Each structure stands twice: as C-alpha cells, then as structure tokens.
Amino acid sequence: MPFPDFLQHDYPLKHLNTFSIDVRAKHYLRVTSVELLRSALADPQLAAMPRLVLGGGSNLLLTRDFPGLVLHIALEGRDILSGTPSHHHVRAAAGETWHNFVQWTLAQGVGGLENLSLIPGTVGAAPIQNIGAYGAETKEFFLSLTAFDPASGEVRVMDGADCRFAYRDSVFKHEGRGLIILEVSFALPRAWQANLRYAELANAVAQQGLAAPTAQQVADTVIAIRRRKLPDPADIGNAGSFFKNPVVSAEQCAQLLEKFPTLVHHRQPDGSEKLAAGWLIDQCGWKGKSMGAAGVYPKQALVLVNNGGATGAEVQALAAAIQADVAQRYGVALEPEPVFI
Ligand code: EPU
C-alpha cells in the first residue's frame, strides 16, 4: 500500500534537534493541523510504526536514525481568553516557540511567565517536563491542556492533577507517554508580583538598581543571566541541563557535608535535599573537558555540548563517564534529563 502523499521520507533531523545530531527519520510529517494528525494516525501502516513526537527538539538525544514516523508538531496560534476576576487565561498551540509565547504574553501586559524566559523548545513540550528555571515552574501557572490520544482517536482535556507534575516530570513521561499535546492554557494572576525567590535573579535585579521591576525587566534580567551561562543552541548544540539535580535524604546530605563542607544543597518541603548536579560535576573536574566531539560546557558543568559533528553515542559515553565519577566520589546517581531516542 502506498504511503499518503503528505508524508516525507528519509528526512534529515539535524536542524530539528538542538543537539544538532545528524540523523534521519524514515518517515516525517510536519503536523500543521489536528485533522492532518488524525488522518496520518488513521493510516494503519503509519499507526503501527514506532513514533516520535517532536516539538523544538530541545530535550532529546538522538542516538541513531529513527526507524519510524516522526511527527513534528507545528500547530500555531495563541490567544487571551476571558479569564476570571483574579486570573488572566492565556492559551497557545503546542507548536508555538515557548520563548516567543512568553514575550507575547508580556507584550499583552500579562505578567507571570517571565522567569521562564528563553527556555528552548515549544509550548507543547513545556508541560511534559514541567519546565522550570529561576524559582518558577510550569505547574504553578498551568490551567489545562488538550491532548490527542492515538489509542482512542479522541481529544482529552487534562487539568493539573491529571498531568501529575513534579520536578522535571509529569504523566507524559510515564503512562501518558503516547499522548500528543495540542494546546496548553495558563492562568496568570492579575495581581502580578515579581518572583525573586532565586537568589541569583534577585541579586541581578538589585544590581541594576530596580527597586520595583516590571515583568519585562525581570524577563530581560533572566535573559541576560541565561545568555551569560548557557550556550545558544544556534551556535553550540546542547539540550540545556543534561542531568536533573539529584534529590537525597537529609541523612545522606548531612554525611556528604561532613566530607564536603561546600556542597551546594537546598532543603525541599518534604525535608529531603536537592543537590546541584552542576556543582558535583564541576568538582569532579569535568568542566570544559571533552570526549571526542562531545564536551562539558566551560561556563556551566550541567550542560553537555556538541562541539561539532558529535554523535549521540559520543554524548552518551561522556554522560556515562560523568555519572560514574559522580557516583564514585559522592555516592549520588545522576539521572539524565533529556530523553534518549
Ligand atoms: N554550579 C557549579 N558549577 C557549575 C554549575 C553550577 O558549582 O558548573 C553551582 C552554582 O554555583 C550554584 C549551583 O551549582 O551554586 C546551582 O547552579 P545554577 O544556579 O546555575 O542552577 P542549576 O541547578 O545548575 C537549574 C536548572 C536550570 C535552570 C537553573 C536556574 C536543573 C536540572 N537545571 O540549574 O534548568 O535554568 O537552575 O533555575 O534543574 C534546564 O533544565 O535545561 C536548565 C537550564
């Protein structure tokens, strides 16, 4: 049976993943409408294939050619809904670029998402790993989303409880793995207040002499910090933090502090302690080091980079070597943040 003519074959993915790994998809579809998605998955051949749903490609490590169907979500659109007396409600289609969406909300006079400025990727990917930075997480502003369920062919509406958000985690990384997010809505308090809980951000705002910063000024400050510390994927391939910050028990943290008094740790509401993976990796001497074409970014040890022509396997080998060192020295297991394909 021939493939539907809207499909492309042997399609290069290098420019569709921020690590710039040069692999290809056996079949590729740019999903510009829900109808197109529905008709693709109604084709029995396509429905039976391994499937990769791709947004901005900023949280995955492609280790080889993809043997099935890549669904590149390119759904567009964003609007402000009527909201409630206390909250603005804003909505965007899954394929919108996250940062552009944040900037757009600020331009509409709707604050709230500014701490999440310049995070790579799309709106649809934001709930999957509950993106977070500078003292804010998606889940705090999340209202609901719609997702296409390929198993039933139905569109589901999911609220925050359905999504089971946790640190860099959600139901979409577990039982909800097959769901395809179509659009996401956020609730942002009309009574906006700057969130300066993250010390580095508060200091940077204070240094500019901004006693009462606007949401746009907070966004600009976050952008400046990120530009200083994180590589731009347009210049150097990377997927942001390569490891999650590990969470350990209070006891384990206390034992580590006896041996390593400068250990960076943050107490969590449940009494556990979150360690800084970047600090652990840095202390093991990995900052700026390379293995083949894969390297550790010199300004932030948590970020692995493609120094040019790296394969997914090279990045994986570097990650494994770092994990082994950190486990040996600190007895702490580092868990990768990107999904390995
Ligand atoms: N640190 C080092 N050496 C390094 C990197 C960090 O000693 O090479 C120390 C810093 O001095 C600091 C601590 O580690 O005391 C934490 O560093 P930072 O504030 O840079 O944040 P992070 O924990 O390394 C997390 C997120 C980032 C997010 C920043 C800001 C994770 C896995 N990463 O990084 O998220 O931008 O906080 O909120 O939670 C991403 O997920 O892709 C990402 C970039």
Short mmCIF file of N, CA and C in Angstrom, two decimals, residues 76-248:
data_model
loop_
_atom_site.label_atom_id
_atom_site.label_comp_id
_atom_site.label_asym_id
_atom_site.label_seq_id
_atom_site.Cartn_x
_atom_site.Cartn_y
_atom_site.Cartn_z
N GLU A 76 0.02 26.15 15.31
CA GLU A 76 0.26 27.54 15.70
C GLU A 76 -1.00 28.22 16.20
N GLY A 77 -0.80 29.29 16.94
CA GLY A 77 -1.92 30.11 17.41
C GLY A 77 -1.80 30.38 18.90
N ARG A 78 -2.25 31.56 19.29
CA ARG A 78 -2.23 31.91 20.71
C ARG A 78 -3.28 32.97 20.94
N ASP A 79 -3.90 32.94 22.12
CA ASP A 79 -4.89 33.97 22.40
C ASP A 79 -5.07 34.17 23.90
N ILE A 80 -5.73 35.29 24.21
CA ILE A 80 -6.06 35.58 25.59
C ILE A 80 -7.53 35.28 25.77
N LEU A 81 -7.85 34.45 26.75
CA LEU A 81 -9.24 34.07 26.99
C LEU A 81 -9.84 35.05 27.99
N SER A 82 -11.13 34.89 28.27
CA SER A 82 -11.74 35.91 29.15
C SER A 82 -11.22 35.84 30.59
N GLY A 83 -10.82 34.67 31.06
CA GLY A 83 -10.22 34.57 32.38
C GLY A 83 -11.23 34.71 33.51
N THR A 84 -10.72 34.99 34.69
CA THR A 84 -11.57 35.14 35.88
C THR A 84 -11.23 36.48 36.53
N PRO A 85 -12.01 36.91 37.52
CA PRO A 85 -11.66 38.18 38.18
C PRO A 85 -10.23 38.19 38.72
N SER A 86 -9.73 37.03 39.11
CA SER A 86 -8.38 37.00 39.70
C SER A 86 -7.28 36.67 38.70
N HIS A 87 -7.63 36.00 37.60
CA HIS A 87 -6.57 35.49 36.71
C HIS A 87 -6.82 35.80 35.23
N HIS A 88 -5.73 36.11 34.52
CA HIS A 88 -5.75 36.09 33.05
C HIS A 88 -5.63 34.63 32.63
N HIS A 89 -6.33 34.26 31.58
CA HIS A 89 -6.13 32.94 31.00
C HIS A 89 -5.56 33.12 29.60
N VAL A 90 -4.42 32.49 29.34
CA VAL A 90 -3.80 32.58 28.01
C VAL A 90 -3.61 31.17 27.47
N ARG A 91 -3.68 31.07 26.15
CA ARG A 91 -3.65 29.75 25.54
C ARG A 91 -2.74 29.79 24.31
N ALA A 92 -2.01 28.72 24.09
CA ALA A 92 -1.18 28.65 22.88
C ALA A 92 -1.17 27.24 22.34
N ALA A 93 -1.04 27.15 21.02
CA ALA A 93 -0.94 25.84 20.36
C ALA A 93 0.43 25.25 20.64
N ALA A 94 0.49 23.91 20.59
CA ALA A 94 1.69 23.18 21.03
C ALA A 94 2.94 23.54 20.25
N GLY A 95 2.79 23.93 18.98
CA GLY A 95 3.98 24.18 18.16
C GLY A 95 4.56 25.57 18.31
N GLU A 96 3.91 26.44 19.07
CA GLU A 96 4.46 27.79 19.28
C GLU A 96 5.79 27.69 20.04
N THR A 97 6.74 28.53 19.68
CA THR A 97 8.01 28.56 20.39
C THR A 97 7.77 29.15 21.79
N TRP A 98 8.24 28.44 22.80
CA TRP A 98 7.97 28.84 24.18
C TRP A 98 8.38 30.30 24.45
N HIS A 99 9.61 30.64 24.10
CA HIS A 99 10.10 31.97 24.44
C HIS A 99 9.28 33.06 23.74
N ASN A 100 8.93 32.82 22.48
CA ASN A 100 8.11 33.82 21.76
C ASN A 100 6.76 33.98 22.44
N PHE A 101 6.22 32.89 22.91
CA PHE A 101 4.94 32.94 23.61
C PHE A 101 5.08 33.76 24.90
N VAL A 102 6.13 33.52 25.65
CA VAL A 102 6.33 34.29 26.91
C VAL A 102 6.44 35.79 26.59
N GLN A 103 7.24 36.11 25.58
CA GLN A 103 7.41 37.52 25.19
C GLN A 103 6.08 38.12 24.75
N TRP A 104 5.30 37.34 24.06
CA TRP A 104 4.00 37.83 23.58
C TRP A 104 3.07 38.12 24.77
N THR A 105 3.06 37.22 25.78
CA THR A 105 2.20 37.49 26.95
C THR A 105 2.63 38.80 27.62
N LEU A 106 3.92 39.03 27.73
CA LEU A 106 4.42 40.25 28.37
C LEU A 106 4.00 41.48 27.55
N ALA A 107 4.09 41.35 26.23
CA ALA A 107 3.70 42.48 25.37
C ALA A 107 2.21 42.78 25.49
N GLN A 108 1.41 41.77 25.86
CA GLN A 108 -0.04 41.99 26.07
C GLN A 108 -0.31 42.55 27.46
N GLY A 109 0.75 42.76 28.25
CA GLY A 109 0.56 43.27 29.60
C GLY A 109 0.21 42.18 30.60
N VAL A 110 0.46 40.93 30.22
CA VAL A 110 0.17 39.82 31.12
C VAL A 110 1.50 39.26 31.65
N GLY A 111 1.75 39.50 32.93
CA GLY A 111 2.99 39.01 33.55
C GLY A 111 2.77 37.65 34.16
N GLY A 112 3.85 37.01 34.55
CA GLY A 112 3.78 35.73 35.26
C GLY A 112 4.78 34.71 34.77
N LEU A 113 4.99 34.70 33.44
CA LEU A 113 5.86 33.65 32.88
C LEU A 113 7.30 34.14 32.69
N GLU A 114 7.58 35.38 33.13
CA GLU A 114 8.87 36.00 32.80
C GLU A 114 10.08 35.23 33.31
N ASN A 115 9.96 34.54 34.47
CA ASN A 115 11.13 33.80 34.97
C ASN A 115 11.49 32.63 34.05
N LEU A 116 10.55 32.25 33.19
CA LEU A 116 10.78 31.11 32.29
C LEU A 116 11.19 31.57 30.89
N SER A 117 11.66 32.82 30.80
CA SER A 117 12.11 33.36 29.51
C SER A 117 13.29 32.56 28.98
N LEU A 118 13.36 32.50 27.66
CA LEU A 118 14.49 31.93 26.91
C LEU A 118 14.70 30.43 27.12
N ILE A 119 13.76 29.74 27.73
CA ILE A 119 13.88 28.28 27.78
C ILE A 119 13.61 27.78 26.36
N PRO A 120 14.52 26.97 25.81
CA PRO A 120 14.31 26.48 24.46
C PRO A 120 13.10 25.54 24.37
N GLY A 121 12.59 25.34 23.19
CA GLY A 121 11.52 24.36 23.00
C GLY A 121 10.19 25.01 22.72
N THR A 122 9.16 24.18 22.69
CA THR A 122 7.83 24.63 22.31
C THR A 122 6.88 24.64 23.51
N VAL A 123 5.74 25.28 23.30
CA VAL A 123 4.69 25.32 24.32
C VAL A 123 4.23 23.90 24.66
N GLY A 124 4.11 23.04 23.66
CA GLY A 124 3.63 21.68 23.90
C GLY A 124 4.59 20.85 24.73
N ALA A 125 5.85 21.20 24.69
CA ALA A 125 6.84 20.43 25.46
C ALA A 125 6.91 20.91 26.91
N ALA A 126 6.44 22.12 27.15
CA ALA A 126 6.60 22.71 28.50
C ALA A 126 5.99 21.84 29.61
N PRO A 127 4.75 21.33 29.42
CA PRO A 127 4.20 20.50 30.50
C PRO A 127 4.87 19.14 30.62
N ILE A 128 5.44 18.64 29.53
CA ILE A 128 5.99 17.27 29.57
C ILE A 128 7.05 17.17 30.65
N GLN A 129 7.96 18.13 30.64
CA GLN A 129 8.95 18.05 31.72
C GLN A 129 8.77 19.17 32.73
N ASN A 130 7.58 19.77 32.75
CA ASN A 130 7.30 20.79 33.75
C ASN A 130 8.48 21.76 33.82
N ILE A 131 8.76 22.41 32.69
CA ILE A 131 9.97 23.25 32.60
C ILE A 131 10.00 24.24 33.75
N GLY A 132 11.20 24.48 34.23
CA GLY A 132 11.35 25.38 35.37
C GLY A 132 12.70 26.08 35.31
N ALA A 133 12.74 27.27 35.87
CA ALA A 133 14.00 28.00 35.99
C ALA A 133 13.78 29.22 36.86
N TYR A 134 14.84 29.63 37.53
CA TYR A 134 14.84 30.89 38.29
C TYR A 134 13.63 31.01 39.23
N GLY A 135 13.39 29.91 39.94
CA GLY A 135 12.38 29.94 41.01
C GLY A 135 10.95 29.77 40.55
N ALA A 136 10.74 29.35 39.30
CA ALA A 136 9.35 29.15 38.81
C ALA A 136 9.27 27.84 38.03
N GLU A 137 8.10 27.25 38.05
CA GLU A 137 7.86 26.01 37.30
C GLU A 137 6.54 26.14 36.55
N THR A 138 6.43 25.48 35.41
CA THR A 138 5.20 25.49 34.61
C THR A 138 3.96 25.21 35.46
N LYS A 139 4.07 24.22 36.35
CA LYS A 139 2.88 23.76 37.08
C LYS A 139 2.20 24.87 37.88
N GLU A 140 2.97 25.88 38.28
CA GLU A 140 2.38 26.97 39.08
C GLU A 140 1.38 27.80 38.27
N PHE A 141 1.54 27.80 36.95
CA PHE A 141 0.71 28.67 36.09
C PHE A 141 -0.20 27.87 35.18
N PHE A 142 -0.10 26.55 35.29
CA PHE A 142 -0.81 25.68 34.36
C PHE A 142 -2.30 25.69 34.66
N LEU A 143 -3.10 25.78 33.61
CA LEU A 143 -4.55 25.69 33.78
C LEU A 143 -5.06 24.34 33.24
N SER A 144 -4.82 24.09 31.96
CA SER A 144 -5.28 22.83 31.36
C SER A 144 -4.59 22.65 30.01
N LEU A 145 -4.75 21.47 29.44
CA LEU A 145 -4.27 21.26 28.08
C LEU A 145 -5.20 20.31 27.36
N THR A 146 -5.07 20.30 26.04
CA THR A 146 -5.76 19.26 25.28
C THR A 146 -4.71 18.38 24.64
N ALA A 147 -5.02 17.07 24.58
CA ALA A 147 -4.07 16.11 24.02
C ALA A 147 -4.83 15.11 23.18
N PHE A 148 -4.21 14.75 22.07
CA PHE A 148 -4.78 13.73 21.18
C PHE A 148 -4.31 12.37 21.68
N ASP A 149 -5.26 11.47 21.84
CA ASP A 149 -4.90 10.13 22.29
C ASP A 149 -4.96 9.19 21.08
N PRO A 150 -3.80 8.78 20.55
CA PRO A 150 -3.80 7.95 19.34
C PRO A 150 -4.53 6.62 19.56
N ALA A 151 -4.58 6.14 20.79
CA ALA A 151 -5.22 4.85 21.06
C ALA A 151 -6.74 4.92 20.80
N SER A 152 -7.35 6.06 21.17
CA SER A 152 -8.80 6.18 21.03
C SER A 152 -9.21 7.10 19.89
N GLY A 153 -8.27 7.90 19.41
CA GLY A 153 -8.59 8.90 18.39
C GLY A 153 -9.33 10.09 18.96
N GLU A 154 -9.37 10.18 20.29
CA GLU A 154 -10.11 11.28 20.91
C GLU A 154 -9.19 12.36 21.45
N VAL A 155 -9.75 13.56 21.60
CA VAL A 155 -9.01 14.65 22.21
C VAL A 155 -9.45 14.75 23.67
N ARG A 156 -8.47 14.70 24.57
CA ARG A 156 -8.76 14.77 26.00
C ARG A 156 -8.42 16.15 26.55
N VAL A 157 -9.18 16.57 27.53
CA VAL A 157 -8.83 17.80 28.27
C VAL A 157 -8.24 17.35 29.60
N MET A 158 -7.09 17.88 29.96
CA MET A 158 -6.44 17.46 31.20
C MET A 158 -6.13 18.67 32.07
N ASP A 159 -6.40 18.55 33.37
CA ASP A 159 -6.05 19.64 34.30
C ASP A 159 -4.73 19.29 35.00
N GLY A 160 -4.34 20.16 35.92
CA GLY A 160 -3.04 19.99 36.58
C GLY A 160 -2.94 18.65 37.31
N ALA A 161 -4.01 18.23 37.96
CA ALA A 161 -3.97 16.96 38.70
C ALA A 161 -3.75 15.79 37.73
N ASP A 162 -4.43 15.85 36.56
CA ASP A 162 -4.25 14.78 35.56
C ASP A 162 -2.80 14.69 35.09
N CYS A 163 -2.14 15.84 35.06
CA CYS A 163 -0.78 15.88 34.49
C CYS A 163 0.29 15.40 35.48
N ARG A 164 -0.06 15.32 36.78
CA ARG A 164 0.86 14.81 37.81
C ARG A 164 2.26 15.42 37.70
N PHE A 165 2.32 16.73 37.80
CA PHE A 165 3.60 17.44 37.68
C PHE A 165 4.50 17.19 38.88
N ALA A 166 5.78 17.05 38.60
CA ALA A 166 6.80 17.03 39.65
C ALA A 166 8.05 17.66 39.04
N TYR A 167 9.13 17.73 39.78
CA TYR A 167 10.35 18.36 39.29
C TYR A 167 10.80 17.71 37.98
N ARG A 168 10.78 18.45 36.90
CA ARG A 168 11.15 17.99 35.55
C ARG A 168 10.43 16.69 35.18
N ASP A 169 9.16 16.56 35.60
CA ASP A 169 8.46 15.31 35.39
C ASP A 169 6.96 15.54 35.30
N SER A 170 6.26 14.62 34.63
CA SER A 170 4.81 14.66 34.51
C SER A 170 4.32 13.31 34.05
N VAL A 171 3.00 13.17 33.95
CA VAL A 171 2.42 11.90 33.49
C VAL A 171 2.86 11.58 32.05
N PHE A 172 3.24 12.64 31.29
CA PHE A 172 3.62 12.45 29.88
C PHE A 172 4.96 11.73 29.72
N LYS A 173 5.70 11.60 30.83
CA LYS A 173 6.94 10.82 30.78
C LYS A 173 6.68 9.40 31.27
N HIS A 174 5.44 9.11 31.66
CA HIS A 174 5.10 7.79 32.19
C HIS A 174 3.91 7.22 31.41
N GLU A 175 2.79 6.95 32.10
CA GLU A 175 1.64 6.32 31.41
C GLU A 175 1.15 7.17 30.24
N GLY A 176 1.31 8.47 30.32
CA GLY A 176 0.79 9.35 29.27
C GLY A 176 1.74 9.57 28.12
N ARG A 177 2.76 8.73 28.02
CA ARG A 177 3.82 8.89 27.03
C ARG A 177 3.31 9.01 25.59
N GLY A 178 2.26 8.29 25.25
CA GLY A 178 1.79 8.30 23.86
C GLY A 178 0.90 9.48 23.50
N LEU A 179 0.47 10.25 24.49
CA LEU A 179 -0.46 11.36 24.21
C LEU A 179 0.25 12.48 23.45
N ILE A 180 -0.45 13.12 22.56
CA ILE A 180 0.14 14.20 21.76
C ILE A 180 -0.51 15.52 22.17
N ILE A 181 0.24 16.37 22.81
CA ILE A 181 -0.30 17.63 23.32
C ILE A 181 -0.60 18.58 22.16
N LEU A 182 -1.79 19.16 22.17
CA LEU A 182 -2.23 20.02 21.07
C LEU A 182 -2.18 21.51 21.44
N GLU A 183 -2.67 21.83 22.64
CA GLU A 183 -2.61 23.23 23.09
C GLU A 183 -2.60 23.26 24.61
N VAL A 184 -2.06 24.37 25.14
CA VAL A 184 -1.88 24.49 26.58
C VAL A 184 -2.41 25.85 27.03
N SER A 185 -3.14 25.86 28.17
CA SER A 185 -3.64 27.11 28.73
C SER A 185 -3.02 27.36 30.09
N PHE A 186 -2.82 28.64 30.37
CA PHE A 186 -2.18 29.05 31.62
C PHE A 186 -3.07 30.05 32.33
N ALA A 187 -3.01 30.04 33.66
CA ALA A 187 -3.73 31.03 34.47
C ALA A 187 -2.70 31.88 35.19
N LEU A 188 -2.72 33.18 34.91
CA LEU A 188 -1.70 34.08 35.45
C LEU A 188 -2.38 35.15 36.31
N PRO A 189 -1.98 35.28 37.57
CA PRO A 189 -2.66 36.22 38.47
C PRO A 189 -2.68 37.64 37.92
N ARG A 190 -3.84 38.28 37.98
CA ARG A 190 -3.92 39.68 37.54
C ARG A 190 -3.12 40.59 38.47
N ALA A 191 -3.08 40.20 39.76
CA ALA A 191 -2.26 40.97 40.72
C ALA A 191 -0.84 40.43 40.63
N TRP A 192 -0.10 40.96 39.65
CA TRP A 192 1.25 40.44 39.40
C TRP A 192 2.23 40.92 40.47
N GLN A 193 3.11 40.01 40.86
CA GLN A 193 4.22 40.39 41.75
C GLN A 193 5.47 39.72 41.23
N ALA A 194 6.58 40.42 41.28
CA ALA A 194 7.83 39.80 40.82
C ALA A 194 8.16 38.61 41.71
N ASN A 195 8.61 37.52 41.09
CA ASN A 195 9.07 36.36 41.84
C ASN A 195 10.59 36.39 41.85
N LEU A 196 11.14 36.84 42.97
CA LEU A 196 12.60 36.96 43.06
C LEU A 196 13.14 36.00 44.12
N ARG A 197 12.52 34.83 44.20
CA ARG A 197 12.96 33.83 45.19
C ARG A 197 14.35 33.29 44.87
N TYR A 198 14.71 33.23 43.60
CA TYR A 198 16.01 32.68 43.22
C TYR A 198 17.06 33.75 43.46
N ALA A 199 18.01 33.43 44.35
CA ALA A 199 18.96 34.45 44.83
C ALA A 199 19.71 35.12 43.67
N GLU A 200 20.14 34.31 42.70
CA GLU A 200 20.93 34.88 41.61
C GLU A 200 20.12 35.92 40.83
N LEU A 201 18.82 35.66 40.67
CA LEU A 201 17.96 36.60 39.95
C LEU A 201 17.71 37.85 40.79
N ALA A 202 17.44 37.66 42.09
CA ALA A 202 17.21 38.81 42.98
C ALA A 202 18.44 39.72 42.99
N ASN A 203 19.63 39.12 43.05
CA ASN A 203 20.86 39.91 43.06
C ASN A 203 21.03 40.69 41.76
N ALA A 204 20.74 40.02 40.64
CA ALA A 204 20.91 40.68 39.35
C ALA A 204 19.93 41.84 39.19
N VAL A 205 18.72 41.69 39.73
CA VAL A 205 17.73 42.78 39.67
C VAL A 205 18.20 43.94 40.55
N ALA A 206 18.67 43.59 41.76
CA ALA A 206 19.13 44.63 42.70
C ALA A 206 20.31 45.40 42.12
N GLN A 207 21.21 44.67 41.47
CA GLN A 207 22.41 45.32 40.91
C GLN A 207 22.07 46.39 39.88
N GLN A 208 20.92 46.23 39.23
CA GLN A 208 20.52 47.24 38.24
C GLN A 208 19.80 48.40 38.91
N GLY A 209 19.67 48.34 40.24
CA GLY A 209 19.00 49.40 40.98
C GLY A 209 17.50 49.42 40.76
N LEU A 210 16.93 48.26 40.41
CA LEU A 210 15.49 48.19 40.15
C LEU A 210 14.77 47.81 41.45
N ALA A 211 14.19 48.79 42.11
CA ALA A 211 13.51 48.50 43.38
C ALA A 211 12.18 47.80 43.12
N ALA A 212 11.48 48.24 42.06
CA ALA A 212 10.18 47.63 41.72
C ALA A 212 10.19 47.26 40.24
N PRO A 213 10.86 46.15 39.89
CA PRO A 213 11.00 45.81 38.47
C PRO A 213 9.66 45.45 37.85
N THR A 214 9.51 45.73 36.56
CA THR A 214 8.33 45.27 35.82
C THR A 214 8.58 43.82 35.37
N ALA A 215 7.51 43.17 34.91
CA ALA A 215 7.65 41.79 34.43
C ALA A 215 8.65 41.75 33.26
N GLN A 216 8.60 42.74 32.39
CA GLN A 216 9.53 42.77 31.25
C GLN A 216 10.97 42.95 31.74
N GLN A 217 11.16 43.74 32.80
CA GLN A 217 12.52 43.92 33.32
C GLN A 217 13.04 42.62 33.95
N VAL A 218 12.14 41.88 34.61
CA VAL A 218 12.55 40.58 35.16
C VAL A 218 12.92 39.64 34.01
N ALA A 219 12.09 39.64 32.97
CA ALA A 219 12.38 38.80 31.80
C ALA A 219 13.74 39.15 31.21
N ASP A 220 14.01 40.45 31.05
CA ASP A 220 15.28 40.88 30.46
C ASP A 220 16.46 40.42 31.32
N THR A 221 16.25 40.43 32.64
CA THR A 221 17.32 40.02 33.55
C THR A 221 17.57 38.51 33.43
N VAL A 222 16.49 37.74 33.38
CA VAL A 222 16.62 36.29 33.20
C VAL A 222 17.34 36.00 31.88
N ILE A 223 16.95 36.72 30.84
CA ILE A 223 17.57 36.51 29.52
C ILE A 223 19.07 36.79 29.59
N ALA A 224 19.43 37.87 30.28
CA ALA A 224 20.86 38.22 30.38
C ALA A 224 21.63 37.14 31.15
N ILE A 225 21.05 36.63 32.24
CA ILE A 225 21.72 35.58 33.02
C ILE A 225 21.89 34.33 32.16
N ARG A 226 20.82 33.95 31.49
CA ARG A 226 20.90 32.72 30.68
C ARG A 226 21.92 32.87 29.56
N ARG A 227 21.96 34.04 28.92
CA ARG A 227 22.92 34.24 27.83
C ARG A 227 24.34 34.14 28.33
N ARG A 228 24.55 34.57 29.59
CA ARG A 228 25.89 34.56 30.17
C ARG A 228 26.34 33.12 30.47
N LYS A 229 25.38 32.27 30.90
CA LYS A 229 25.77 30.96 31.42
C LYS A 229 25.50 29.79 30.49
N LEU A 230 24.52 29.95 29.61
CA LEU A 230 24.09 28.79 28.82
C LEU A 230 24.39 29.01 27.35
N PRO A 231 24.85 27.97 26.67
CA PRO A 231 25.16 28.11 25.24
C PRO A 231 23.88 28.23 24.41
N ASP A 232 23.92 29.07 23.38
CA ASP A 232 22.80 29.20 22.45
C ASP A 232 22.87 28.01 21.47
N PRO A 233 21.81 27.18 21.44
CA PRO A 233 21.85 26.01 20.55
C PRO A 233 22.11 26.38 19.09
N ALA A 234 21.82 27.64 18.71
CA ALA A 234 22.09 28.04 17.32
C ALA A 234 23.60 28.06 17.06
N ASP A 235 24.40 28.25 18.12
CA ASP A 235 25.86 28.28 17.96
C ASP A 235 26.50 26.96 18.35
N ILE A 236 26.07 26.40 19.48
CA ILE A 236 26.69 25.18 20.02
C ILE A 236 25.55 24.23 20.40
N GLY A 237 25.53 23.06 19.78
CA GLY A 237 24.46 22.10 20.06
C GLY A 237 24.43 21.70 21.53
N ASN A 238 23.24 21.72 22.11
CA ASN A 238 23.08 21.30 23.51
C ASN A 238 21.60 21.12 23.80
N ALA A 239 21.31 20.50 24.94
CA ALA A 239 19.90 20.31 25.33
C ALA A 239 19.66 20.88 26.73
N GLY A 240 20.29 22.00 27.04
CA GLY A 240 20.13 22.58 28.38
C GLY A 240 20.77 21.66 29.41
N SER A 241 20.24 21.67 30.62
CA SER A 241 20.78 20.80 31.67
C SER A 241 20.72 19.36 31.18
N PHE A 242 21.84 18.66 31.27
CA PHE A 242 21.81 17.28 30.81
C PHE A 242 21.38 16.33 31.91
N PHE A 243 21.55 16.77 33.18
CA PHE A 243 21.14 15.92 34.31
C PHE A 243 20.15 16.69 35.17
N LYS A 244 19.29 15.94 35.85
CA LYS A 244 18.43 16.57 36.86
C LYS A 244 19.26 16.82 38.11
N ASN A 245 18.87 17.79 38.89
CA ASN A 245 19.52 17.96 40.18
C ASN A 245 19.04 16.83 41.10
N PRO A 246 19.98 16.03 41.63
CA PRO A 246 19.54 14.85 42.40
C PRO A 246 18.99 15.21 43.77
N VAL A 247 17.98 14.47 44.18
CA VAL A 247 17.38 14.70 45.50
C VAL A 247 17.82 13.55 46.40
N VAL A 248 18.39 13.89 47.57
CA VAL A 248 18.86 12.86 48.51
C VAL A 248 18.20 13.08 49.87
#
